[in-house]
Structure formats: structure tokens, C-alpha cells
Coordinates of C-alpha atoms and ligand atoms in Angstrom, one line a residue:
M136 CA 153.4 -67.1 17.8
S137 CA 153.0 -66.4 21.5
L138 CA 154.6 -68.7 24.1
D139 CA 154.1 -69.0 27.8
T140 CA 157.7 -69.2 28.8
T141 CA 156.8 -70.6 32.2
T142 CA 155.3 -73.8 30.7
A143 CA 156.7 -74.2 27.1
P144 CA 160.1 -75.5 26.6
A145 CA 162.7 -72.8 26.0
A146 CA 162.8 -72.0 22.2
P147 CA 166.2 -71.8 20.5
T148 CA 167.0 -68.4 19.1
S149 CA 166.7 -69.4 15.5
A150 CA 164.2 -71.8 14.0
A151 CA 166.7 -72.4 11.2
A152 CA 169.2 -73.7 13.7
D153 CA 166.6 -76.2 15.0
P154 CA 163.9 -76.9 12.3
G155 CA 161.9 -79.0 14.8
A156 CA 161.6 -76.1 17.3
A157 CA 158.4 -74.6 15.9
R158 CA 156.7 -77.9 16.1
R159 CA 157.7 -78.7 19.6
V160 CA 156.7 -75.4 21.2
R161 CA 153.3 -75.0 19.6
S162 CA 150.8 -74.5 22.4
A163 CA 147.5 -76.4 22.7
G164 CA 145.6 -73.2 22.0
H165 CA 147.6 -72.6 18.8
L166 CA 147.2 -76.2 17.7
L167 CA 143.5 -76.0 18.2
I168 CA 143.3 -73.0 15.9
A169 CA 145.5 -74.9 13.3
Q170 CA 143.1 -77.8 13.4
L171 CA 140.1 -75.5 12.9
E172 CA 141.8 -74.1 9.8
R173 CA 142.4 -77.7 8.7
E174 CA 138.7 -78.4 9.1
G175 CA 137.9 -75.6 6.8
V176 CA 136.7 -73.1 9.4
T177 CA 137.0 -69.6 8.1
R178 CA 135.2 -67.6 10.8
V179 CA 134.6 -67.8 14.6
Y180 CA 132.2 -65.7 16.6
G181 CA 133.0 -64.7 20.1
V182 CA 133.3 -62.4 23.1
P183 CA 136.8 -62.5 24.6
G184 CA 137.7 -63.6 28.1
E185 CA 141.0 -63.8 30.0
S186 CA 140.3 -67.5 30.3
Y187 CA 141.2 -68.3 26.7
L188 CA 143.9 -65.8 25.8
D189 CA 146.1 -68.4 24.1
V190 CA 143.4 -69.3 21.7
L191 CA 142.8 -65.6 20.9
D192 CA 146.5 -65.3 20.3
G193 CA 146.4 -68.3 18.0
L194 CA 143.7 -66.5 16.0
H195 CA 146.0 -63.5 15.6
D196 CA 148.2 -65.1 12.9
S197 CA 145.6 -67.5 11.5
S198 CA 143.5 -67.4 8.3
I199 CA 140.3 -67.4 10.5
T200 CA 138.3 -64.2 10.8
T201 CA 137.3 -63.4 14.4
V202 CA 133.9 -61.8 14.5
V203 CA 133.8 -60.0 17.8
T204 CA 130.2 -59.7 19.0
R205 CA 128.5 -57.7 21.8
H206 CA 126.9 -60.6 23.7
E207 CA 127.7 -64.3 23.8
G208 CA 124.1 -65.0 22.9
G209 CA 124.8 -63.1 19.6
A210 CA 128.0 -65.0 19.0
A211 CA 126.6 -68.4 19.6
F212 CA 123.4 -67.7 17.6
M213 CA 125.7 -66.6 14.7
A214 CA 127.5 -69.9 15.0
V215 CA 124.2 -71.8 14.9
A216 CA 123.1 -69.8 11.8
E217 CA 126.3 -70.6 10.0
G218 CA 125.8 -74.3 10.8
R219 CA 122.3 -74.2 9.5
L220 CA 123.2 -72.5 6.3
T221 CA 126.3 -74.5 5.4
G222 CA 125.9 -77.9 7.1
R223 CA 129.4 -77.3 8.6
P224 CA 129.6 -76.5 12.3
G225 CA 129.5 -72.8 13.1
V226 CA 132.1 -72.0 15.8
A227 CA 131.7 -69.7 18.9
M228 CA 134.1 -68.9 21.6
V229 CA 133.1 -67.6 25.1
T230 CA 134.6 -67.3 28.5
R231 CA 133.7 -69.3 31.7
G232 CA 130.6 -69.0 33.9
P233 CA 129.0 -65.7 32.8
G234 CA 130.0 -66.1 29.1
A235 CA 128.9 -69.7 29.0
A236 CA 125.6 -68.7 30.6
N237 CA 125.0 -66.1 27.9
A238 CA 125.7 -68.6 25.1
F239 CA 123.5 -71.3 26.6
I240 CA 120.4 -70.3 24.7
A241 CA 122.0 -71.0 21.3
V242 CA 123.3 -74.4 22.4
H243 CA 119.8 -75.3 23.3
T244 CA 118.7 -74.1 19.9
A245 CA 121.3 -76.1 18.1
W246 CA 120.3 -79.1 20.2
Q247 CA 116.6 -78.9 19.6
D248 CA 117.0 -77.8 16.0
A249 CA 119.7 -80.5 15.2
T250 CA 122.2 -78.0 13.9
P251 CA 125.9 -78.5 13.9
M252 CA 127.9 -76.1 16.1
I253 CA 130.9 -76.0 18.3
L254 CA 131.2 -73.9 21.4
F255 CA 134.6 -73.3 23.0
V256 CA 134.4 -72.2 26.6
G257 CA 137.4 -70.9 28.5
L258 CA 137.7 -72.4 31.9
I259 CA 139.5 -71.7 35.2
P260 CA 143.1 -73.2 35.6
V261 CA 143.1 -76.9 36.5
P262 CA 144.6 -76.4 40.1
D263 CA 141.7 -74.1 41.0
R264 CA 139.0 -76.6 40.3
G265 CA 136.5 -77.4 43.0
R266 CA 137.4 -74.3 45.1
E267 CA 134.6 -72.0 44.0
A268 CA 137.2 -70.1 42.0
F269 CA 136.3 -66.9 40.2
Q270 CA 133.6 -67.7 37.5
E271 CA 134.0 -71.5 38.1
F272 CA 131.1 -73.6 36.9
D273 CA 130.4 -77.2 36.0
L274 CA 130.7 -77.4 32.2
A275 CA 129.2 -80.9 31.9
G276 CA 126.6 -80.2 34.5
W277 CA 125.4 -77.2 32.5
F278 CA 125.6 -78.5 29.0
G279 CA 125.5 -82.3 29.6
S280 CA 121.7 -82.5 28.8
T281 CA 121.8 -80.0 26.0
A282 CA 124.7 -80.9 23.8
K283 CA 125.7 -84.0 21.8
H284 CA 129.0 -84.1 23.5
V285 CA 130.8 -82.1 26.2
T286 CA 134.5 -82.5 26.7
T287 CA 137.5 -80.6 28.1
I288 CA 141.0 -80.4 26.7
D289 CA 142.8 -81.8 29.6
D290 CA 145.9 -82.9 27.7
P291 CA 147.6 -80.3 25.4
S292 CA 148.7 -82.9 23.0
C293 CA 145.1 -83.9 22.3
A294 CA 143.9 -80.5 21.2
A295 CA 143.8 -81.3 17.5
R296 CA 142.1 -84.6 17.9
V297 CA 139.4 -83.2 20.2
V298 CA 138.6 -80.5 17.6
S299 CA 138.5 -83.0 14.8
E300 CA 136.2 -85.4 16.7
A301 CA 134.0 -82.4 17.6
V302 CA 133.5 -81.6 14.0
R303 CA 132.6 -85.3 13.2
I304 CA 130.2 -85.5 16.2
A305 CA 128.5 -82.2 15.4
T306 CA 127.9 -83.2 11.7
S307 CA 127.3 -87.0 11.8
G308 CA 123.9 -88.7 12.4
R309 CA 121.6 -86.2 13.9
P310 CA 123.7 -83.0 13.9
G311 CA 124.0 -80.9 17.0
P312 CA 126.2 -78.9 19.3
V313 CA 129.5 -79.9 20.8
V314 CA 130.9 -78.0 23.8
I315 CA 134.7 -78.0 24.4
G316 CA 136.2 -76.6 27.7
L317 CA 139.6 -74.9 27.5
P318 CA 141.3 -74.7 30.9
E319 CA 143.2 -71.4 30.9
D320 CA 146.5 -72.9 32.0
L321 CA 146.4 -76.0 29.9
I322 CA 145.8 -74.4 26.5
R323 CA 149.0 -72.3 27.1
R324 CA 151.1 -75.4 27.5
S325 CA 153.2 -76.9 24.7
A326 CA 151.2 -79.5 22.7
D327 CA 154.4 -81.5 22.9
G328 CA 155.0 -81.8 19.2
A329 CA 151.5 -82.9 18.4
E330 CA 150.4 -81.9 14.9
V331 CA 147.1 -81.3 13.2
V332 CA 145.2 -84.4 12.1
D333 CA 143.3 -85.1 9.0
P334 CA 139.7 -83.8 9.1
A335 CA 137.2 -86.5 9.9
A336 CA 134.5 -86.8 7.3
A337 CA 130.9 -86.8 8.5
V338 CA 129.4 -90.3 8.5
R339 CA 126.5 -90.7 6.1
A340 CA 123.8 -93.4 6.3
E341 CA 122.6 -95.0 3.0
P342 CA 119.2 -96.8 3.0
G343 CA 119.4 -100.5 2.1
A344 CA 117.6 -102.0 -0.8
A345 CA 115.4 -104.1 1.5
A346 CA 114.3 -100.9 3.4
I347 CA 113.4 -99.2 0.1
A348 CA 111.5 -102.3 -1.1
E349 CA 109.5 -102.4 2.1
L350 CA 108.6 -98.7 1.8
G351 CA 107.5 -99.5 -1.8
E352 CA 105.2 -102.1 -0.5
R353 CA 103.7 -99.7 2.0
L354 CA 103.1 -97.1 -0.7
G355 CA 101.6 -99.9 -2.9
R356 CA 99.0 -100.5 -0.2
S357 CA 98.3 -96.9 0.7
E358 CA 95.6 -94.7 -0.7
R359 CA 96.3 -91.4 1.0
P360 CA 100.1 -91.0 1.6
I361 CA 101.8 -87.8 2.7
I362 CA 105.5 -87.0 2.9
I363 CA 106.7 -84.6 5.6
V364 CA 110.2 -83.2 5.3
G365 CA 112.4 -81.5 7.9
G366 CA 115.8 -81.3 9.5
E367 CA 119.1 -80.5 7.8
D368 CA 121.0 -81.6 4.7
W369 CA 118.5 -80.6 2.0
A370 CA 120.7 -79.8 -1.0
A371 CA 119.0 -78.2 -4.0
E372 CA 118.9 -81.4 -6.0
T373 CA 117.5 -83.3 -3.1
G374 CA 114.6 -81.0 -2.5
R375 CA 113.8 -80.6 -6.1
G376 CA 114.3 -84.3 -6.8
L377 CA 111.8 -85.3 -4.1
A378 CA 109.3 -82.7 -5.2
E379 CA 109.4 -83.9 -8.8
W380 CA 109.1 -87.5 -7.7
A381 CA 106.2 -86.7 -5.4
A382 CA 104.4 -84.6 -8.0
R383 CA 104.7 -87.4 -10.6
H384 CA 103.0 -89.8 -8.2
R385 CA 100.6 -87.1 -6.8
I386 CA 101.9 -87.4 -3.2
P387 CA 101.6 -84.1 -1.2
V388 CA 104.8 -82.9 0.5
A389 CA 104.5 -80.9 3.7
S390 CA 107.3 -79.5 5.9
D391 CA 108.1 -79.5 9.6
F392 CA 107.8 -76.3 11.6
R393 CA 110.6 -73.9 10.4
A394 CA 111.9 -76.3 7.7
Y395 CA 110.1 -74.4 5.0
D396 CA 113.1 -74.3 2.8
A397 CA 113.7 -78.0 2.4
V398 CA 111.7 -78.4 -0.9
P399 CA 110.7 -75.7 -3.4
H400 CA 107.4 -74.0 -2.8
G401 CA 106.7 -73.3 -6.5
R402 CA 107.2 -75.8 -9.4
P403 CA 106.8 -78.8 -9.5
G404 CA 103.9 -78.0 -7.2
A405 CA 104.1 -80.9 -4.7
Y406 CA 104.6 -78.6 -1.6
V407 CA 101.4 -78.2 0.4
G408 CA 102.6 -76.1 3.4
S409 CA 104.1 -76.3 6.8
L410 CA 102.8 -78.0 10.0
G411 CA 103.4 -76.6 13.4
Y412 CA 102.6 -73.2 14.8
G413 CA 100.8 -71.2 12.1
R414 CA 99.8 -74.2 10.1
S415 CA 96.5 -74.2 8.1
D416 CA 93.5 -76.2 9.2
A417 CA 93.3 -77.8 5.8
L418 CA 96.9 -79.1 6.1
A419 CA 96.3 -80.4 9.6
R420 CA 93.2 -82.3 8.2
L421 CA 95.2 -83.7 5.2
F422 CA 97.9 -85.0 7.7
D423 CA 95.3 -86.4 10.1
E424 CA 93.3 -88.1 7.4
S425 CA 96.3 -89.7 5.6
D426 CA 96.8 -93.5 5.8
L427 CA 100.6 -93.5 5.4
V428 CA 103.0 -90.8 6.7
V429 CA 106.6 -90.8 5.4
F430 CA 108.8 -88.5 7.4
I431 CA 112.2 -87.6 5.8
G432 CA 114.6 -85.9 8.2
A433 CA 111.7 -85.3 10.6
A434 CA 109.7 -87.1 13.2
R435 CA 106.2 -86.7 14.6
T436 CA 107.1 -84.3 17.4
D437 CA 104.6 -82.3 19.6
V438 CA 104.9 -79.1 17.5
L439 CA 104.3 -80.9 14.2
S440 CA 101.4 -82.9 15.5
D441 CA 99.5 -80.1 17.5
G442 CA 100.7 -81.4 20.8
Y443 CA 100.7 -85.2 20.1
T444 CA 97.2 -85.2 18.7
L445 CA 97.4 -85.3 14.8
A446 CA 97.8 -88.6 13.0
Q447 CA 99.2 -90.4 16.0
N448 CA 98.0 -93.8 14.9
V449 CA 98.6 -93.7 11.2
E450 CA 101.0 -96.1 9.5
T451 CA 104.3 -94.3 9.7
V452 CA 107.8 -94.5 8.2
V453 CA 110.6 -92.4 9.5
A454 CA 113.7 -91.9 7.4
L455 CA 116.3 -90.1 9.5
A456 CA 120.1 -90.1 9.8
S457 CA 119.9 -91.1 13.4
E458 CA 117.4 -92.6 15.9
P459 CA 113.9 -91.1 15.7
F460 CA 114.5 -88.7 18.5
G461 CA 111.3 -87.0 19.7
H462 CA 109.0 -89.2 17.6
S463 CA 105.5 -89.8 19.1
G464 CA 102.8 -92.3 18.3
R465 CA 102.9 -95.2 15.8
L466 CA 106.2 -96.2 14.0
D467 CA 106.1 -99.0 11.5
Q468 CA 109.4 -98.6 9.7
F469 CA 112.6 -96.7 10.5
I470 CA 115.1 -96.1 7.7
A471 CA 118.6 -94.9 8.7
T472 CA 119.5 -92.4 6.0
D473 CA 120.2 -88.8 5.2
P474 CA 117.7 -87.0 2.9
A475 CA 120.0 -87.0 -0.1
A476 CA 120.7 -90.7 0.0
F477 CA 117.0 -91.4 0.6
V478 CA 115.8 -89.4 -2.4
R479 CA 118.6 -90.9 -4.6
N480 CA 117.4 -94.4 -3.8
L481 CA 113.7 -93.8 -4.3
P482 CA 112.3 -96.1 -7.1
A483 CA 112.0 -93.8 -10.1
E484 CA 108.4 -95.2 -10.8
L485 CA 106.0 -96.7 -8.3
G486 CA 103.9 -98.0 -11.2
R487 CA 100.9 -96.1 -9.9
T488 CA 99.7 -92.6 -9.0
F489 CA 97.6 -91.5 -6.1
D490 CA 94.4 -89.5 -5.9
A491 CA 94.9 -86.6 -8.3
R492 CA 92.0 -84.6 -6.8
R493 CA 93.3 -84.9 -3.2
F494 CA 96.7 -83.7 -4.4
A495 CA 95.3 -80.8 -6.4
E496 CA 93.0 -79.7 -3.6
A497 CA 95.9 -79.8 -1.1
R498 CA 98.0 -77.7 -3.4
D499 CA 95.2 -75.2 -4.1
A500 CA 94.5 -74.9 -0.3
F501 CA 98.2 -74.1 0.2
V502 CA 98.4 -71.5 -2.6
R503 CA 95.3 -69.8 -1.2
Y504 CA 96.6 -69.9 2.4
S505 CA 100.1 -68.6 1.5
T506 CA 99.1 -65.8 -0.9
P507 CA 99.0 -62.5 1.0
S508 CA 96.4 -59.9 0.3
A509 CA 97.8 -56.6 -0.8
G510 CA 94.6 -54.8 0.3
G511 CA 96.3 -53.1 3.3
L512 CA 98.4 -51.1 0.8
A513 CA 95.4 -48.7 0.7
N514 CA 95.3 -48.2 4.5
D515 CA 95.8 -44.6 5.7
G516 CA 95.6 -45.2 9.5
P517 CA 98.4 -44.9 12.0
Y518 CA 99.5 -48.6 11.6
V519 CA 101.2 -50.7 8.9
D520 CA 99.4 -53.8 7.6
L521 CA 102.0 -56.6 7.8
T522 CA 100.2 -58.8 5.3
A523 CA 100.5 -56.1 2.6
V524 CA 104.2 -55.7 3.5
M525 CA 104.6 -59.5 2.9
A526 CA 102.9 -59.1 -0.5
V527 CA 105.5 -56.4 -1.4
L528 CA 108.5 -58.4 0.0
R529 CA 107.4 -61.5 -2.0
E530 CA 107.9 -59.4 -5.1
E531 CA 111.1 -57.8 -3.9
L532 CA 113.1 -60.8 -2.6
T533 CA 115.5 -62.6 -4.9
D534 CA 115.3 -66.4 -5.3
D535 CA 118.2 -67.0 -2.9
A536 CA 117.4 -64.3 -0.4
I537 CA 118.0 -65.5 3.2
L538 CA 115.2 -65.0 5.7
T539 CA 115.7 -65.0 9.4
F540 CA 113.5 -64.6 12.5
G541 CA 113.4 -65.4 16.1
A542 CA 110.1 -66.1 17.9
G543 CA 106.8 -64.3 18.3
N544 CA 103.6 -63.7 16.3
H545 CA 105.4 -61.5 13.8
A546 CA 107.1 -64.7 12.6
I547 CA 103.8 -66.2 11.5
W548 CA 103.5 -63.7 8.6
P549 CA 106.8 -64.5 6.8
A550 CA 106.4 -68.2 7.6
R551 CA 103.0 -68.1 5.9
Y552 CA 103.5 -65.7 3.1
L553 CA 107.1 -65.7 2.0
E554 CA 108.2 -68.3 -0.5
H555 CA 111.3 -70.4 -0.4
R556 CA 112.6 -71.4 -3.8
K557 CA 116.0 -72.7 -2.7
P558 CA 117.3 -74.6 0.3
A559 CA 119.3 -73.0 3.1
T560 CA 117.3 -69.8 2.7
L561 CA 115.7 -69.8 6.2
V562 CA 117.3 -69.5 9.6
A563 CA 114.7 -69.6 12.4
P564 CA 114.8 -71.4 15.7
R565 CA 112.6 -74.5 15.9
N566 CA 113.0 -74.3 19.7
G567 CA 111.3 -70.9 19.5
A568 CA 114.2 -68.9 21.0
M569 CA 113.6 -65.2 20.8
G570 CA 116.6 -63.1 19.9
M571 CA 118.0 -65.3 17.1
G572 CA 116.9 -63.3 14.1
I573 CA 119.4 -60.5 14.2
P574 CA 122.6 -62.5 14.9
A575 CA 121.4 -65.1 12.4
A576 CA 121.1 -62.3 9.8
V577 CA 124.5 -61.0 10.6
A578 CA 126.0 -64.4 10.1
A579 CA 124.1 -65.1 6.9
S580 CA 125.3 -61.8 5.5
L581 CA 128.9 -62.6 6.4
V582 CA 128.8 -66.2 5.2
F583 CA 127.1 -65.2 1.9
P584 CA 128.2 -61.7 1.0
G585 CA 126.2 -60.2 -1.8
R586 CA 123.1 -62.3 -1.0
E587 CA 120.0 -60.5 0.2
V588 CA 119.3 -61.1 3.9
V589 CA 116.1 -60.0 5.6
S590 CA 115.1 -60.5 9.2
I591 CA 111.5 -60.0 10.4
A592 CA 111.8 -59.1 14.1
G593 CA 109.2 -58.3 16.8
D594 CA 109.9 -55.4 19.0
G595 CA 110.5 -57.9 21.8
C596 CA 112.6 -60.2 19.7
F597 CA 114.7 -57.4 18.2
L598 CA 116.0 -56.1 21.5
M599 CA 117.1 -59.5 22.5
N600 CA 120.4 -59.3 20.6
G601 CA 119.5 -56.2 18.5
Q602 CA 122.8 -54.8 19.8
E603 CA 124.5 -57.1 17.2
I604 CA 123.6 -54.4 14.7
A605 CA 126.9 -53.0 15.9
T606 CA 128.6 -56.2 14.8
A607 CA 126.8 -55.9 11.4
V608 CA 128.1 -52.3 11.0
G609 CA 131.6 -53.3 12.2
Y610 CA 132.0 -56.2 9.8
G611 CA 129.9 -54.8 6.9
A612 CA 126.9 -57.1 6.9
P613 CA 124.1 -55.3 5.0
L614 CA 121.1 -57.1 6.3
V615 CA 117.6 -55.5 6.4
A616 CA 115.8 -55.9 9.7
V617 CA 112.0 -55.2 9.6
V618 CA 111.0 -54.4 13.2
V619 CA 107.3 -55.0 13.9
D620 CA 106.5 -52.6 16.8
N621 CA 103.2 -53.5 18.4
G622 CA 104.3 -52.4 22.0
L623 CA 103.6 -55.9 23.1
Y624 CA 104.9 -59.4 23.7
A625 CA 101.9 -60.1 21.6
T626 CA 102.2 -63.9 21.5
I627 CA 101.9 -64.1 25.2
R628 CA 99.2 -61.4 25.3
E629 CA 97.2 -63.6 22.9
H630 CA 97.5 -66.6 25.2
Q631 CA 96.4 -64.4 28.1
E632 CA 93.4 -63.2 26.2
A633 CA 92.4 -66.8 25.6
H634 CA 93.0 -68.1 29.1
Y635 CA 92.7 -65.0 31.4
P636 CA 90.5 -62.6 29.5
G637 CA 90.6 -59.0 30.5
R638 CA 93.6 -59.5 32.7
P639 CA 96.7 -58.4 30.8
S640 CA 99.8 -58.9 32.9
G641 CA 103.5 -58.6 32.2
T642 CA 103.1 -58.4 28.4
H643 CA 103.4 -54.7 27.5
L644 CA 106.6 -53.1 26.1
T645 CA 108.0 -49.6 26.2
N646 CA 110.0 -49.1 23.0
P647 CA 112.7 -46.8 21.7
D648 CA 112.5 -45.2 18.3
F649 CA 114.0 -48.1 16.4
A650 CA 115.0 -46.0 13.4
V651 CA 117.0 -43.6 15.6
F652 CA 118.4 -46.6 17.4
A653 CA 119.7 -48.0 14.1
R654 CA 121.2 -44.7 13.1
A655 CA 123.0 -44.4 16.4
F656 CA 124.8 -47.6 15.5
G657 CA 125.8 -46.2 12.1
A658 CA 123.2 -48.3 10.4
Y659 CA 120.4 -47.1 8.0
G660 CA 117.2 -46.4 9.9
E661 CA 113.8 -45.4 8.7
T662 CA 110.2 -45.5 10.0
V663 CA 107.7 -46.7 7.5
E664 CA 104.3 -45.0 8.2
H665 CA 102.2 -46.9 5.7
A666 CA 102.4 -50.3 3.9
R667 CA 102.3 -48.5 0.5
D668 CA 105.6 -46.8 1.5
F669 CA 107.3 -50.1 2.3
R670 CA 108.6 -50.9 -1.2
D671 CA 110.5 -47.7 -1.6
A672 CA 111.8 -47.8 2.0
Y673 CA 113.0 -51.3 1.4
R674 CA 114.8 -50.3 -1.8
R675 CA 116.4 -47.3 0.0
A676 CA 117.5 -49.6 2.8
R677 CA 119.1 -52.0 0.3
A678 CA 120.7 -49.2 -1.7
S679 CA 122.3 -47.7 1.4
G680 CA 124.7 -50.7 1.4
L681 CA 124.5 -50.6 5.2
P682 CA 122.8 -52.8 7.8
A683 CA 119.4 -51.3 7.9
V684 CA 116.4 -51.2 10.2
L685 CA 112.9 -50.5 8.9
H686 CA 110.6 -49.6 11.8
L687 CA 106.9 -50.5 11.3
R688 CA 104.1 -49.7 13.8
Q689 CA 101.6 -52.5 14.0
D690 CA 98.2 -52.2 15.5
P691 CA 98.4 -53.9 18.9
A692 CA 95.0 -55.3 18.4
V693 CA 96.1 -57.4 15.3
R694 CA 96.7 -61.1 16.0
A695 CA 98.7 -63.6 14.0
P696 CA 97.1 -64.7 10.7
A697 CA 97.0 -68.4 11.7
T698 CA 93.5 -69.4 10.6
D699 CA 92.2 -70.4 7.2
S700 CA 89.8 -67.5 7.1
Ligands
TPP1062 C1 114.1 -66.3 24.9 C2 112.7 -66.4 25.0 N1 112.0 -65.8 26.0 C3 110.7 -65.8 26.1 C4 109.9 -66.5 25.2 C5 108.4 -66.6 25.3 N2 107.8 -65.8 24.2 C6 107.4 -66.3 23.0 S1 106.9 -65.3 21.9 C7 107.1 -64.0 23.0 C8 106.7 -62.6 22.6 C9 107.5 -62.1 21.4 O1 107.3 -60.7 21.3 P1 107.7 -59.9 20.0 O2 109.0 -60.2 19.6 O3 107.4 -58.5 20.3 O4 106.7 -60.5 19.0 P2 105.1 -60.4 18.9 O5 104.5 -61.6 19.5 O6 104.7 -59.1 19.6 O7 104.8 -60.3 17.4 C10 107.6 -64.4 24.2 C11 107.9 -63.5 25.4 C12 110.7 -67.2 24.1 N3 110.0 -67.9 23.2 N4 112.0 -67.1 24.1
MG1063 MG1 105.7 -57.4 19.8

């Protein structure tokens, strides 16, 4: 244990001589780490700073693994990914102004995506506050509108309580990020004998019988209901249970943007696709023409409703663990519940079924839309057909393979064509943050060693945090990154072509050789020239046991497959 002898009481020479000594002299920084251990945290991600040395010192003798990353954006995205995959807050640690600024993108992601995370930020010493001290910044001013809670440990004896409350706040109700400031001088001080506290359980909301009865009445009156799922907390039995219930009653189940893994895509066959960017026209119509929408863990946001246009005035029930944040348009009933409790409380039988033809057509449309053509496997040209690659990946991926991506057109292919059979198999930012895919894949691989982890990355997205391949190599995280190199920020180029035809501006990229780049990090790197070579390349990448990058050149003229044609 390290002590700041200027601030901690002098320790007796032998703990045996004074058994209470170890307790009394524990610093706030060390107590904070002990509380994280008590909360079950096994891993933290971070870039060090001199502002939180005592916390780093506390990690030295702890059971917690410190994953040292190359950029705070990488660290904080890894924490978000861990939160998404486990339902427990992922933890990141960064230094003051510059470090906090780098981590900001992931806090915004956790905020908009409702994902539990805790960000610790080293701060300047208390006496220096308000003096434009080196790297000083306003923690609450920066994060106040983008976190569920922002606080600073200003009393060393409160360190454990603050950490425990952060876990509860991050996981209860609508999950989200909590930011905790650590003044450099304060965390070195003695915690004054304060001890770890019992971990606080997340608070869960159960739907009342009256709410379920009212929902039953609404379903009784409805002819064309649809269920839309989203958010966190979809355990396997919850997703499967809902899908089976919906299939029995012939109610189609769609998902929110990037919540594709909430219910199984295959049997029992209730899933009809995802709304949001890349959605099919058939699904948008089904949603718009429904007469009752039941949201579970989701709300009618702009992304899900094509910019506040779809199904705005349809009878609507929202079942959510907290207030219907971001909901637009009509709202007839709000049920405070997490998805598991909601599904558990559904009446086993409604005593009726809905239009079997509507249900079957919606399902057929989904199957058609989500089945990739393997035709591109025959192509000989200089570019790789990504749809054919998806056809191969669909066959290669195991049931519990974890898929990650950031943002860009390349993400439309896996979203459309790759199946999710189990929950917690997708990490992708609902706030559209580029640069999440690679750190998310690193975290996924560390949290679930042995599981297959694949990231589909654009050439733009990959190099926003692609340096975390070094972290993957350093910690042994054998993810496979498929880099789609089209020499463009193609998503934005596509918008330009629509709104400013013939005037491309600021959307081209000059790329490295991504396979060589990977090898320079000690990872496996290979360029795949043709789609038909992808399967073997993928198997070689997996067999290498290393983090791997497969580099694919995509025709820059190809646009995202986001139409029903
Ligand atoms: C951090 C961040 N910066 C900028 C954007 C705006 N943006 C959205 S998609 C995109 C282009 C993505 O390029 P790439 O990863 O190469 O994918 P492509 O569209 O070419 O498939 C940009 C710049 C964003 N969503 N996130
Ligand atoms: Mg690109």
C-alpha cells in the first residue's frame, strides 16, 4: 500500500502492534479501488495521468486488471462495450482536461444508448481550483448534460459510498454514464478509517396487475398490433419468451436501431426486422399502418420513426424502466418496468390471435430483406462484394459470436444481413459514434475470452481508434476486424450526392495498407482480393489466435444496401 506521508497519519512500524492501523491509513484512492472490487469490477480501462496516481497505486495490489489503452476514447468505448455486454457498468479512468476531452465521445454514447458506465477523471488539486491551473476544466460543465450523474470525491471518507452510489445510478432505471472527479490531493488523503460498503443492488420496476390488464384491453381492441423492442436488459429467456408469446398470438416484433440482438431472429419466427437507418420499406409500412404499438425498452425516437414521421398518431404503449425519454407523438399508456419483468407478467393467453396473413407476410419480407445474395462470390474485378462476404460470415459465425461496429455505410451490411440468435451479441453505438467498433471488439474479447468477436469497420471508422489493435495484441484479444476500404467517408459522400450533386467536398480518404498496418502491431493482417477468398482468409485469421485485420477493397461507387430492391 502506498501512503502520502504528508497527509496520512504516521503508520506504526508493525500492523501486528496496532491491528487498526491498516484501516486508518487507507487512502481515498485505495478505498475507491476496494469498493470497485466489492462491486464485482474485474477490469478497468484507462490512460494514466499524474492526476490520479493514488488510484493507479491502489490498482497495483488489487484483483482488478488494468487494461492500458492508447487513447482515452478507446478506454471509454471499451467501458461502454463492457456495460452493454454485461449489464454492469464498465469502468474507465482518465486524466483531467485533455484525457477527459478524449473520453467524452464514449460518455455521449453511453448517455444516448442508455448503457451503464463509470468514468473516473483525475482532477487538479483542490487549492488550485479556479486559477486556470494546468489542465483545469469544469467537470460538471462538460459532462453535466451528457451523464446521469456527475460528482467529485471531495471528502476522502466518502470514496466508497460515492462509488457504490455510482454503480446504482448507472444501472437503475434508464442505465447511463456516471462521471466521478478525483482531485489529485484528496484521493491521496487518508479515508479516515472509512470502509467499503455493501454493493447497492440496481432497482427494478415491476409492472402492476392493473397496467397489464389495461394493456390486455388495448390488445383486445386492436387489429394490427406491433411490438418494438430496444434498450438494455434483454436476457436470453426474456427475448425468447417474448418471441414465443408474440408468435403464438401472431404479433410481429421489430427492434429499435442497433438493438437487433434483443430477440432471436430465427425461431420462433416473430422477428420482422429493425427500424432506423437501413430499415426496409416493408417494415416502415407495417409500423406506420399498425393500430397499436407496444414499445418494450424503447420509445418512438427520431431514428426509429424516420425523423418523427412514422406512426406518430397511433395508439401507443411504452413499457420502460424509466420515464419515456425521447418519445415523440402519441402516448396512451406508460408502464414502468424492465423487459424481463414485463415479459414475465404478460398474460399467457390473450384468448385470440391476430391476422395470420399480416404476420406471415411481415416475416417473409424480413427473411427476403435479410438474406444476402452470394452472387458476388463469382466476381473477378478489383473490388470485393460485401454482400457476398456477409453470406459467408453468416455461415461462419457461431451462435454466440459478438459483432461490433461504429458508424458508416459499411455498418448497414452486417445490420441487415447478419443474424443474432442470442442477446448481448451486438455492440454498436445508437448515437452513431464512429470509432467504437475496434475498442468494443477488444473489450468483448477480454470480457468473453474464447468467444468469436468480429468487427466490421469502415476505412474511416477503423482509423478512429484502430490504434487499439495494440491493446488487443498486448492483452491477447483475438478479434477479427474486417476493414472495408472504399477510400471514402462514403456515408457523407452519399448525402452530398443527394443534396449537392457533382460537388464532392471533404469526403475522400488516403489510406494505408491495412494488412501491413496490422502486422506492424504484431497482429495478423491479410488483404482479401475477392469475396470468394474471404472464407479461407477468415479461417486463417481465426486460426492465427491473434487479433486480426482483413483488408477488403470495396468499389467506391457502391452504396449501402438500404432499399427493398
Ligand atoms: C465521431 C464521428 N465523426 C463523424 C461522423 C459523421 N459520419 C458518419 S458516417 C461517416 C463516414 C464513415 O466513413 P467510413 O467509416 O469509411 O464508412 P463508409 O461510410 O465509407 O462505409 C462520417 C464522417 C460520425 N458519425 N461520428
Ligand atoms: Mg469508407
